[in-house]
Coordinates of C-alpha atoms and ligand atoms in Angstrom, one line a residue:
M1 CA 24.5 -17.1 26.0
T2 CA 21.8 -16.9 23.3
K3 CA 20.7 -13.5 22.2
L4 CA 18.0 -11.8 24.4
I5 CA 15.5 -9.6 22.6
Y6 CA 13.1 -8.4 25.3
L7 CA 9.8 -7.2 23.8
D8 CA 7.6 -7.8 26.9
N9 CA 8.0 -4.5 28.7
N10 CA 4.3 -4.3 29.6
A11 CA 4.9 -7.3 31.8
T12 CA 7.9 -5.8 33.5
T13 CA 11.0 -3.7 32.6
K14 CA 14.7 -3.8 33.2
V15 CA 15.9 -1.7 36.1
D16 CA 17.8 1.4 34.7
E17 CA 21.4 1.5 35.9
R18 CA 20.9 5.1 37.0
V19 CA 18.0 4.0 39.2
L20 CA 20.1 1.3 40.8
D21 CA 22.9 3.7 41.4
E22 CA 20.6 6.0 43.4
M23 CA 19.2 3.1 45.4
L24 CA 22.4 1.4 46.4
P25 CA 23.5 3.7 49.2
F26 CA 20.1 3.1 50.9
L27 CA 20.7 -0.7 50.7
K28 CA 24.2 -0.4 52.1
E29 CA 25.2 2.4 54.5
E30 CA 22.1 4.5 54.7
Y31 CA 19.9 1.9 56.4
A32 CA 18.3 4.1 59.1
N33 CA 14.6 4.0 59.7
P34 CA 13.4 7.3 58.2
S35 CA 11.0 7.9 61.1
S36 CA 13.8 7.9 63.8
M37 CA 14.8 11.0 65.6
Y38 CA 18.6 10.9 65.3
D39 CA 20.7 12.6 62.6
F40 CA 21.5 9.2 61.0
S41 CA 18.0 8.9 59.7
K42 CA 18.0 12.4 58.1
K43 CA 19.4 11.2 54.7
S44 CA 16.7 8.5 54.5
S45 CA 13.8 10.8 55.4
N46 CA 15.1 13.5 53.0
A47 CA 15.5 11.0 50.2
I48 CA 11.8 10.0 50.7
K49 CA 10.8 13.6 50.6
E50 CA 12.6 14.1 47.4
A51 CA 11.1 11.0 45.8
R52 CA 7.6 12.2 46.8
V53 CA 8.3 15.6 45.0
K54 CA 9.5 13.7 41.9
I55 CA 6.3 11.6 41.8
R56 CA 4.3 14.8 42.3
D57 CA 5.9 16.4 39.3
F58 CA 5.7 13.3 37.2
I59 CA 1.9 13.3 37.4
N60 CA 1.5 17.0 38.0
A61 CA -0.2 16.7 41.4
K62 CA -0.7 19.9 43.3
D63 CA 1.0 18.8 46.5
E64 CA 3.4 16.0 47.4
K65 CA 1.3 15.3 50.4
E66 CA -1.2 13.7 48.0
I67 CA 1.4 10.9 47.1
I68 CA 1.3 7.6 49.1
F69 CA 4.0 5.0 48.5
T70 CA 2.8 1.5 48.1
S71 CA 4.3 -1.9 47.2
C72 CA 2.9 -2.2 43.6
G73 CA 0.2 -1.2 41.2
S74 CA -2.2 -3.8 42.6
E75 CA -1.9 -2.4 46.1
S76 CA -2.5 1.2 44.8
A77 CA -5.7 0.0 43.1
N78 CA -6.9 -2.0 46.1
T79 CA -6.2 0.9 48.5
A80 CA -8.0 3.4 46.3
I81 CA -11.0 1.3 45.6
K82 CA -11.5 -0.4 49.0
G83 CA -10.4 2.7 50.8
T84 CA -13.0 4.9 49.1
L85 CA -15.8 2.4 49.7
A86 CA -14.9 1.9 53.3
Y87 CA -14.9 5.6 53.9
N88 CA -18.2 6.1 52.1
K89 CA -20.6 3.4 53.1
N90 CA -23.8 5.0 51.8
Q91 CA -23.5 4.6 48.0
K92 CA -23.6 1.1 46.6
H93 CA -23.1 1.5 42.9
I94 CA -19.6 1.2 41.3
I95 CA -18.5 1.3 37.7
T96 CA -15.4 -0.1 35.8
T97 CA -14.7 -1.5 32.3
K98 CA -14.6 -5.0 30.9
V99 CA -11.0 -4.6 30.0
E100 CA -9.4 -3.6 33.3
H101 CA -6.4 -5.4 34.8
P102 CA -7.3 -8.3 37.1
C103 CA -6.2 -6.2 40.1
V104 CA -9.4 -4.1 39.5
L105 CA -11.7 -6.6 37.8
N106 CA -11.2 -9.4 40.4
L107 CA -11.7 -6.8 43.2
Y108 CA -14.9 -5.6 41.6
K109 CA -16.1 -9.2 41.3
Q110 CA -15.5 -9.6 45.1
L111 CA -17.4 -6.3 45.8
E112 CA -20.3 -7.6 43.6
K113 CA -20.5 -10.6 45.9
Q114 CA -20.6 -8.3 48.9
G115 CA -23.7 -6.6 47.5
Y116 CA -22.4 -3.7 45.4
K117 CA -24.2 -3.1 42.1
V118 CA -21.5 -3.1 39.4
D119 CA -21.6 -1.9 35.8
Y120 CA -18.8 -3.1 33.5
I121 CA -18.5 -0.7 30.5
G122 CA -17.7 -2.3 27.2
V123 CA -15.4 -1.4 24.4
N124 CA -15.7 -1.4 20.6
S125 CA -13.8 -3.8 18.2
N126 CA -10.7 -1.5 18.4
G127 CA -10.7 -1.5 22.2
V128 CA -12.1 2.0 22.6
L129 CA -14.3 2.6 25.6
D130 CA -18.1 3.2 25.0
L131 CA -18.5 6.7 26.6
E132 CA -22.2 6.8 26.0
E133 CA -22.6 3.6 28.0
L134 CA -20.5 5.2 30.8
N135 CA -22.7 8.3 30.6
A136 CA -25.8 6.3 31.0
A137 CA -24.4 4.2 33.9
V138 CA -23.4 7.0 36.3
D139 CA -26.2 8.0 38.7
E140 CA -26.7 9.5 42.2
D141 CA -25.8 6.2 43.9
T142 CA -22.4 5.9 42.1
A143 CA -19.6 6.0 44.7
L144 CA -16.7 5.2 42.4
V145 CA -15.6 4.8 38.8
S146 CA -12.4 2.9 38.1
I147 CA -10.9 3.2 34.6
M148 CA -7.4 2.5 33.3
W149 CA -5.5 5.2 31.4
A150 CA -4.0 2.7 29.0
N151 CA -4.7 -1.0 28.5
N152 CA -1.9 -3.4 29.3
E153 CA -2.7 -5.8 26.4
T154 CA -3.5 -3.5 23.6
G155 CA -2.0 -0.1 24.7
V156 CA -5.3 1.6 23.8
I157 CA -5.6 5.0 25.6
N158 CA -8.7 6.1 27.4
P159 CA -9.7 9.8 27.2
I160 CA -9.4 10.4 31.0
G161 CA -10.2 14.1 30.8
K162 CA -13.4 13.4 28.9
I163 CA -14.3 10.5 31.2
S164 CA -13.9 12.7 34.3
E165 CA -16.1 15.4 32.7
I166 CA -18.8 12.8 32.0
V167 CA -18.6 11.3 35.5
K168 CA -18.6 14.6 37.4
S169 CA -21.4 16.1 35.2
K170 CA -23.7 13.2 36.3
N171 CA -22.6 13.1 39.9
K172 CA -20.0 15.5 41.3
N173 CA -19.5 13.3 44.4
T174 CA -18.5 10.2 42.4
K175 CA -14.8 9.5 42.8
L176 CA -12.6 8.6 39.8
F177 CA -9.7 6.2 40.2
V178 CA -7.4 5.8 37.3
D179 CA -5.0 2.8 36.9
A180 CA -2.2 4.5 35.1
V181 CA 0.3 1.6 35.5
Q182 CA 0.6 1.2 31.7
A183 CA 0.5 4.9 30.9
A184 CA 3.2 6.2 33.2
G185 CA 6.4 6.9 31.3
K186 CA 4.7 6.4 27.9
I187 CA 2.4 9.4 27.7
P188 CA 2.1 12.6 29.7
I189 CA 0.1 12.2 32.9
D190 CA -1.5 15.3 34.4
V191 CA -4.0 14.5 37.2
Q192 CA -5.1 18.1 37.7
A193 CA -5.8 18.9 34.0
N194 CA -7.7 15.6 33.7
G195 CA -9.9 15.8 36.8
V196 CA -8.5 12.7 38.4
D197 CA -9.3 12.0 42.1
M198 CA -7.0 9.0 42.6
L199 CA -4.3 7.4 40.4
G200 CA -2.0 4.4 40.7
I201 CA 1.4 3.7 39.2
S202 CA 3.9 0.8 39.5
G203 CA 7.7 1.3 39.5
H204 CA 8.6 -2.0 37.7
K205 CA 6.7 -0.9 34.5
F206 CA 9.0 2.1 34.1
H207 CA 12.5 0.8 35.0
A208 CA 12.4 0.9 38.8
P209 CA 12.5 -2.5 40.6
K210 CA 9.5 -4.7 41.4
G211 CA 8.0 -4.1 44.8
V212 CA 7.2 -0.3 44.8
G213 CA 4.3 1.7 43.5
A214 CA 2.6 5.0 44.3
L215 CA -1.0 6.1 44.8
Y216 CA -2.2 9.7 44.3
V217 CA -5.2 10.7 46.4
N218 CA -6.1 14.3 45.9
S219 CA -6.7 16.5 49.0
K220 CA -10.5 16.4 48.5
T221 CA -10.8 12.6 48.5
M222 CA -11.0 10.7 51.7
I223 CA -10.0 7.0 52.0
T224 CA -9.9 4.6 54.9
P225 CA -6.4 2.9 54.9
L226 CA -6.1 -0.6 53.7
I227 CA -3.0 -1.3 55.8
V228 CA -3.3 -0.1 59.4
G229 CA -0.4 0.2 61.9
G230 CA 2.1 3.0 62.3
H231 CA 1.5 6.5 61.2
Q232 CA 3.7 6.3 58.1
E233 CA 2.4 7.9 54.8
K234 CA 0.3 10.3 56.9
G235 CA -1.6 7.4 58.3
K236 CA -2.8 6.2 54.9
R237 CA -0.4 3.3 54.5
A238 CA 1.3 1.8 57.5
G239 CA 4.7 0.0 57.4
T240 CA 8.3 1.2 57.7
E241 CA 9.1 3.0 54.5
N242 CA 11.0 1.0 51.9
T243 CA 13.6 3.8 51.5
P244 CA 15.8 2.3 48.7
Y245 CA 12.8 1.3 46.5
I246 CA 11.0 4.7 47.1
V247 CA 14.3 6.4 46.0
G248 CA 14.2 4.1 43.0
I249 CA 10.7 4.9 41.9
G250 CA 11.4 8.6 42.4
K251 CA 14.5 8.4 40.1
A252 CA 12.7 6.3 37.6
A253 CA 9.9 8.8 37.4
E254 CA 12.4 11.7 36.9
L255 CA 14.0 9.7 34.1
A256 CA 10.7 8.7 32.5
Q257 CA 9.6 12.4 32.5
E258 CA 12.9 13.4 30.8
G259 CA 12.5 10.5 28.4
L260 CA 8.9 11.1 27.3
K261 CA 9.8 12.7 24.1
Y262 CA 12.0 9.7 23.2
E263 CA 9.1 7.3 23.9
L264 CA 6.7 9.3 21.8
T265 CA 9.1 9.6 18.8
E266 CA 11.8 6.9 18.8
V267 CA 10.1 4.1 20.7
K268 CA 7.0 4.7 18.6
R269 CA 9.1 4.7 15.4
L270 CA 10.5 1.3 16.3
R271 CA 7.1 0.0 17.3
D272 CA 5.6 1.2 14.0
K273 CA 8.5 -0.4 12.1
L274 CA 7.9 -3.7 13.8
E275 CA 4.2 -3.5 13.2
K276 CA 4.3 -2.5 9.6
G277 CA 7.0 -5.1 8.9
I278 CA 4.9 -7.9 10.4
L279 CA 1.7 -6.9 8.6
S280 CA 3.4 -6.6 5.3
R281 CA 5.4 -9.8 5.5
I282 CA 2.9 -12.1 7.0
Y283 CA -0.4 -12.6 5.2
N284 CA -2.3 -14.0 8.2
A285 CA -1.4 -11.1 10.6
R286 CA -4.0 -8.5 11.7
L287 CA -3.6 -5.5 14.0
N288 CA -6.2 -6.1 16.7
T289 CA -6.6 -2.4 17.6
G290 CA -7.3 -0.9 14.2
I291 CA -7.0 2.9 14.3
A292 CA -7.4 3.3 18.1
E293 CA -5.0 5.7 19.8
R294 CA -2.3 3.8 21.7
V295 CA 0.7 4.3 23.9
P296 CA 3.8 4.4 21.8
N297 CA 5.4 1.1 22.8
T298 CA 2.6 -1.5 22.4
S299 CA 1.3 -3.6 19.5
N300 CA -1.2 -6.4 19.7
I301 CA -1.2 -8.5 16.5
G302 CA -3.4 -11.6 15.8
F303 CA -2.0 -14.4 13.7
E304 CA -5.1 -16.0 12.2
Y305 CA -5.8 -19.8 12.4
I306 CA -2.8 -20.6 14.6
E307 CA -1.9 -20.8 18.4
G308 CA -0.1 -18.0 20.1
E309 CA 1.6 -20.3 22.6
L310 CA 3.3 -22.2 19.8
I311 CA 4.5 -18.9 18.3
L312 CA 5.9 -17.8 21.7
L313 CA 7.8 -21.1 22.1
H314 CA 9.5 -20.7 18.7
L315 CA 10.2 -17.0 19.5
S316 CA 11.7 -18.1 22.8
D317 CA 14.0 -20.6 21.1
M318 CA 15.4 -17.6 19.2
G319 CA 15.8 -15.5 22.4
I320 CA 12.8 -13.3 21.7
C321 CA 10.4 -12.6 24.6
A322 CA 6.8 -11.5 23.8
S323 CA 3.5 -12.4 25.4
S324 CA 0.2 -13.9 24.3
G325 CA -1.9 -11.8 26.8
S326 CA -1.3 -10.0 30.1
A327 CA 1.3 -11.6 32.4
C328 CA -1.5 -12.8 34.6
T329 CA -3.6 -14.5 32.0
S330 CA -0.8 -16.1 29.9
G331 CA -0.4 -19.6 31.0
S332 CA -4.1 -20.2 30.9
L333 CA -5.7 -21.4 27.6
E334 CA -8.6 -19.1 28.0
P335 CA -8.4 -16.3 25.5
S336 CA -7.7 -12.9 27.0
H337 CA -10.7 -11.1 28.5
V338 CA -9.6 -7.9 26.8
L339 CA -9.6 -9.4 23.3
R340 CA -12.9 -11.1 24.1
A341 CA -14.5 -7.8 25.1
M342 CA -13.3 -6.4 21.7
N343 CA -14.9 -9.3 19.9
V344 CA -11.6 -10.2 18.2
P345 CA -12.7 -13.0 15.8
F346 CA -12.1 -16.5 17.1
T347 CA -9.8 -17.1 14.2
A348 CA -7.3 -14.6 15.5
I349 CA -7.9 -14.5 19.3
H350 CA -5.9 -17.6 20.1
G351 CA -3.0 -16.4 17.9
S352 CA -2.7 -12.9 19.4
I353 CA 0.7 -11.7 20.5
R354 CA 1.5 -8.6 22.4
W355 CA 4.8 -6.9 21.6
S356 CA 5.9 -4.2 24.0
L357 CA 9.1 -2.1 23.6
S358 CA 11.1 0.1 25.9
R359 CA 13.8 2.8 25.7
F360 CA 16.3 0.0 25.6
T361 CA 14.9 -1.6 22.4
T362 CA 17.2 -1.2 19.4
E363 CA 16.7 -1.1 15.7
E364 CA 18.9 -4.1 15.3
E365 CA 16.5 -6.1 17.6
I366 CA 13.5 -5.1 15.6
D367 CA 15.3 -6.1 12.4
Y368 CA 16.2 -9.5 14.0
V369 CA 12.5 -10.1 14.8
L370 CA 11.4 -9.1 11.4
D371 CA 14.0 -11.5 9.9
K372 CA 13.0 -14.5 12.1
L373 CA 9.3 -14.1 12.5
P374 CA 8.1 -15.0 9.0
G375 CA 9.9 -18.3 9.1
I376 CA 8.3 -19.1 12.5
I377 CA 4.8 -18.3 11.4
E378 CA 5.3 -20.4 8.2
K379 CA 6.3 -23.3 10.4
V380 CA 3.3 -22.9 12.7
N381 CA 1.0 -22.3 9.8
S382 CA 2.1 -25.6 8.2
I383 CA 0.7 -27.6 11.2
S384 CA -2.5 -25.6 11.5
P385 CA -5.7 -27.7 11.1
Y386 CA -7.1 -24.7 9.1
Q387 CA -5.2 -25.2 5.8
K388 CA -8.1 -24.4 3.5
E389 CA -8.9 -21.2 5.4
L390 CA -5.2 -20.1 5.4
Q391 CA -5.0 -20.7 1.7
A392 CA -8.1 -18.6 1.1
L393 CA -6.7 -15.8 3.2
K394 CA -3.4 -16.0 1.3
N395 CA -5.2 -15.8 -2.0
L396 CA -7.3 -12.8 -0.8
K397 CA -4.2 -10.9 0.4
T398 CA -2.3 -11.6 -2.8
A399 CA -5.3 -10.4 -4.9
N400 CA -5.4 -7.2 -2.9
V401 CA -1.8 -6.3 -3.3
Ligands
PLP1 N1 -2.6 -2.3 36.2 C1 -2.2 -2.6 35.0 C2 -2.8 -2.0 33.8 C3 -1.1 -3.5 34.8 O1 -0.7 -3.8 33.6 C4 -0.6 -4.1 36.0 C5 0.5 -5.2 35.8 O2 0.6 -5.8 34.8 C6 -1.1 -3.8 37.2 C7 -2.1 -2.9 37.3 C8 -0.6 -4.4 38.5 O3 0.7 -3.9 38.8 P1 1.7 -4.7 39.8 O4 2.2 -5.8 39.1 O5 2.7 -3.6 40.1 O6 0.8 -5.0 40.9

């Protein structure tokens, strides 16, 4: 088998063996429905209780009753947003940003068609949110503000505590939903300290399997459930609990909490080594996020005057996995909505590559990429129709060294 260097951890992550070990008994012998009355179901219902406590601690919620298990990050966002608006039918203004994940943006577009007035807050050229624009947008009719904690394509972190202050100072009844899918496991999450009403996470982004997520809804926030049926999850999300996967996300949250220091030091060191190595070796590389504060695992680099898809194909031939945008937008030739909102110059937007590391990334892997990438870029540069521009860029970089 060819080498596999997986640097696409913002798309999904490898399941940690320790997570799988905790899940396996609930896929084999402990298969009882956790809502049943007999003793056989006790282990399942207790395991779910423990997982809920682990998620509570992971995000520093006050009470584990504020945690709802879902199937994914998209379901968490849809439940929070649709659930809030269905409960509160009086206010018709909602706010989000231009750089949200499609699970929020496409829902907002749908809500706009249903008659909601929507404001999409912009970002600057480094991907940093315009807080003045947010401040000006919130008014007495604002039902909900939905803002991600960290961006999936750039890793740029939003100042959630400050955002909550702004929103609540303009309208104390406006609810704040935070999509923390790309922040969980990479930076500390504290819903109480940051004034968050609702928050979504997704297990497969921090080494649990795909198919499980969680939604925090604080005790002061009311939602109408999206999925109606049995009384599971205190009536907020019907459907027989997915015990093994809930156990998995609980264990993954515990491990992520323990591993935060490693993310913030070692994963960051490797990310910085990769980033500096690319920028120093390749004259037509630019860091798309400038000096913006980012999660420690993500780097978004534009290669000017060439096509990202071609770079990805060459990388793939060498066993290296990266991405040219979010998992959902790659595959389309449209440049990413996030990089467009940042006004990344057209010369770099088509050649932008997202590198995302994890606790499993090794130094040897980073060295391998730094060894192979310059040759790949040279090859792709050589067939670019912009030879004059590339030469000018090369001359400029050499003159500046
Ligand atoms: N929000 C963000 C920021 C994401 O990056 C993703 C997935 O890429 C999601 C939400 C959706 O999560 P899921 O794939 O679990 O539905």
